[in-house]
């Protein structure tokens, strides 16, 4: 089983936008986001390609099949030549969950960049908290910092992949 992260080209924006519908559907359990009158979630990802080079969207493929996506944000790139990298959004289609694909895709994302990293999860999203703690603990050999940000009600893990 081959797991690949494939950069999303501007002409593939509709594919990522469609996946975001599934993402928001899954995530609505934690956000209480409503769909619009057309039965869709309001999704606008145009800014990923509109001259803002901080956004790095990737499709996750498993043996050639689309399995999800990961969005890496190079936070503060406009002011810092060594920006912190953030997993901004991450989604694995349910068919591919609970068999190591999300874990492997997350590791591949970390391996793309030598950088300082931050990953955040909403306080009420306990499955995401458990997932990211395990991935980060294993990947860093337990060499990371976690804190709870009460102002935004999120857990945040920080670590580095710099040599």
Coordinates of C-alpha atoms in Angstrom, one line a residue:
X1 CA 0.0 0.0 0.0
X2 CA 1.6 3.2 -1.2
X3 CA 0.7 6.5 0.6
X4 CA 1.5 9.7 -1.2
X5 CA 1.1 13.4 -0.6
X6 CA 0.4 15.1 -3.9
X7 CA 0.6 18.9 -4.1
X8 CA -2.8 20.3 -5.3
X9 CA -2.6 22.3 -8.5
X10 CA -4.9 25.2 -9.1
X11 CA -6.8 23.2 -11.8
X12 CA -7.5 20.5 -9.1
X13 CA -9.1 23.1 -6.8
X14 CA -12.6 21.6 -7.3
X15 CA -11.4 18.2 -6.1
X16 CA -10.1 19.7 -2.9
X17 CA -13.2 21.9 -2.5
X18 CA -15.4 18.7 -2.8
X19 CA -13.3 17.0 -0.1
X20 CA -13.8 20.0 2.1
X21 CA -17.5 19.3 2.0
X22 CA -16.8 15.9 3.6
X23 CA -14.4 17.5 6.0
X24 CA -17.0 20.1 7.2
X25 CA -19.6 17.4 7.4
X26 CA -17.4 15.3 9.7
X27 CA -16.2 18.4 11.7
X28 CA -19.7 19.7 12.2
X29 CA -20.1 17.4 15.2
X30 CA -17.6 19.7 16.9
X31 CA -18.3 23.0 15.3
X32 CA -22.1 22.9 15.0
X33 CA -21.6 24.5 11.5
X34 CA -24.8 24.5 9.4
X35 CA -25.2 23.9 5.7
X36 CA -26.6 26.6 3.5
X37 CA -29.9 26.5 1.6
X38 CA -28.2 24.6 -1.3
X39 CA -27.3 21.8 1.2
X40 CA -23.6 22.6 1.2
X41 CA -21.1 24.0 3.6
X42 CA -19.7 27.4 2.8
X43 CA -16.2 26.6 1.5
X44 CA -13.8 29.0 -0.1
X45 CA -10.3 27.8 -0.7
X46 CA -9.4 30.3 -3.5
X47 CA -6.8 32.0 -1.2
X48 CA -4.6 28.9 -1.3
X49 CA -3.6 29.9 -4.8
X50 CA -4.1 33.7 -4.9
X51 CA -0.5 34.8 -4.4
X52 CA -0.3 33.8 -0.7
X53 CA 2.6 31.4 -0.7
X54 CA 2.0 30.4 2.9
X55 CA -0.5 27.7 2.0
X56 CA 0.6 24.2 0.9
X57 CA -2.4 21.9 0.1
X58 CA -1.8 18.2 -0.6
X59 CA -4.1 15.4 -1.6
X60 CA -3.5 12.1 0.2
X61 CA -3.5 9.1 -2.2
X62 CA -3.4 5.5 -1.2
X63 CA -2.3 3.2 -4.1
X64 CA -3.7 5.8 -6.5
X65 CA -7.0 6.3 -4.8
X66 CA -8.0 9.6 -3.2
X67 CA -8.0 9.2 0.6
X68 CA -8.1 12.7 2.0
X69 CA -6.0 15.9 2.2
X70 CA -3.6 17.9 4.4
X71 CA -3.1 21.6 4.4
X72 CA 0.2 22.9 5.7
X73 CA 0.4 26.6 6.6
X74 CA 3.7 28.3 6.8
X75 CA 2.7 30.6 9.6
X76 CA 4.3 34.1 9.6
X77 CA 6.1 33.5 6.3
X78 CA 5.4 37.2 5.5
X79 CA 7.5 38.3 8.5
X80 CA 9.7 35.4 9.4
X81 CA 12.2 33.7 7.0
X82 CA 11.9 30.6 9.2
X83 CA 8.2 30.2 9.7
X84 CA 6.5 27.8 12.0
X85 CA 4.7 25.1 10.0
X86 CA 1.1 24.2 11.0
X87 CA -1.1 21.4 10.0
X88 CA -4.0 23.7 9.3
X89 CA -6.5 21.0 8.1
X90 CA -6.3 17.3 7.9
X91 CA -8.9 14.8 6.7
X92 CA -8.9 11.1 5.9
X93 CA -12.1 9.7 4.2
X94 CA -13.8 7.2 6.6
X95 CA -13.1 4.2 4.3
X96 CA -9.4 4.8 5.0
X97 CA -9.5 5.5 8.7
X98 CA -8.3 3.3 11.5
X99 CA -5.7 1.4 9.5
X100 CA -2.6 3.6 9.8
X101 CA -3.2 5.7 6.6
X102 CA -3.8 8.9 8.5
X103 CA -0.8 8.2 10.8
X104 CA 1.5 7.6 7.8
X105 CA 0.2 10.6 5.9
X106 CA 0.8 12.8 9.0
X107 CA 4.4 11.5 9.2
X108 CA 4.9 12.2 5.5
X109 CA 3.7 15.8 6.0
X110 CA 6.2 16.3 8.9
X111 CA 9.0 14.9 6.7
X112 CA 8.3 17.4 3.9
X113 CA 9.8 20.3 5.8
X114 CA 12.6 20.8 8.3
X115 CA 10.8 23.3 10.5
X116 CA 9.3 24.1 13.8
X117 CA 5.8 22.7 13.9
X118 CA 2.5 23.4 15.7
X119 CA -0.6 21.2 15.6
X120 CA -3.9 22.3 17.3
X121 CA -7.1 20.5 18.2
X122 CA -10.4 21.8 19.5
X123 CA -10.9 20.9 23.2
X124 CA -14.1 18.9 22.4
X125 CA -12.5 16.9 19.5
X126 CA -11.2 14.1 21.6
X127 CA -10.6 11.7 18.6
X128 CA -8.3 14.3 17.0
X129 CA -6.5 15.0 20.3
X130 CA -5.8 11.3 20.7
X131 CA -4.7 10.8 17.1
X132 CA -2.3 13.8 17.1
X133 CA -0.8 13.0 20.5
X134 CA 0.0 9.4 19.3
X135 CA 1.4 10.5 16.0
X136 CA 3.5 13.3 17.5
X137 CA 4.7 11.3 20.5
X138 CA 5.8 8.4 18.2
X139 CA 7.4 10.7 15.5
X140 CA 9.3 12.9 18.0
X141 CA 10.1 10.0 20.4
X142 CA 8.1 12.0 23.0
X143 CA 10.1 15.1 22.5
X144 CA 7.4 17.7 22.1
X145 CA 5.6 20.3 24.2
X146 CA 1.8 20.4 24.7
X147 CA -0.2 23.2 26.2
X148 CA -3.8 24.1 26.5
X149 CA -4.8 27.5 25.2
X150 CA -7.8 28.5 27.2
X151 CA -8.4 31.6 25.1
X152 CA -9.2 29.5 22.0
X153 CA -10.1 26.2 23.8
X154 CA -7.5 24.2 22.0
X155 CA -4.7 21.8 22.7
X156 CA -1.5 22.7 20.9
X157 CA 1.5 20.5 20.4
X158 CA 4.9 22.0 19.3
X159 CA 8.0 20.2 18.1
X160 CA 10.8 20.6 15.5
X161 CA 12.0 18.5 12.6
X162 CA 15.1 20.6 12.2
X163 CA 18.4 18.8 12.2

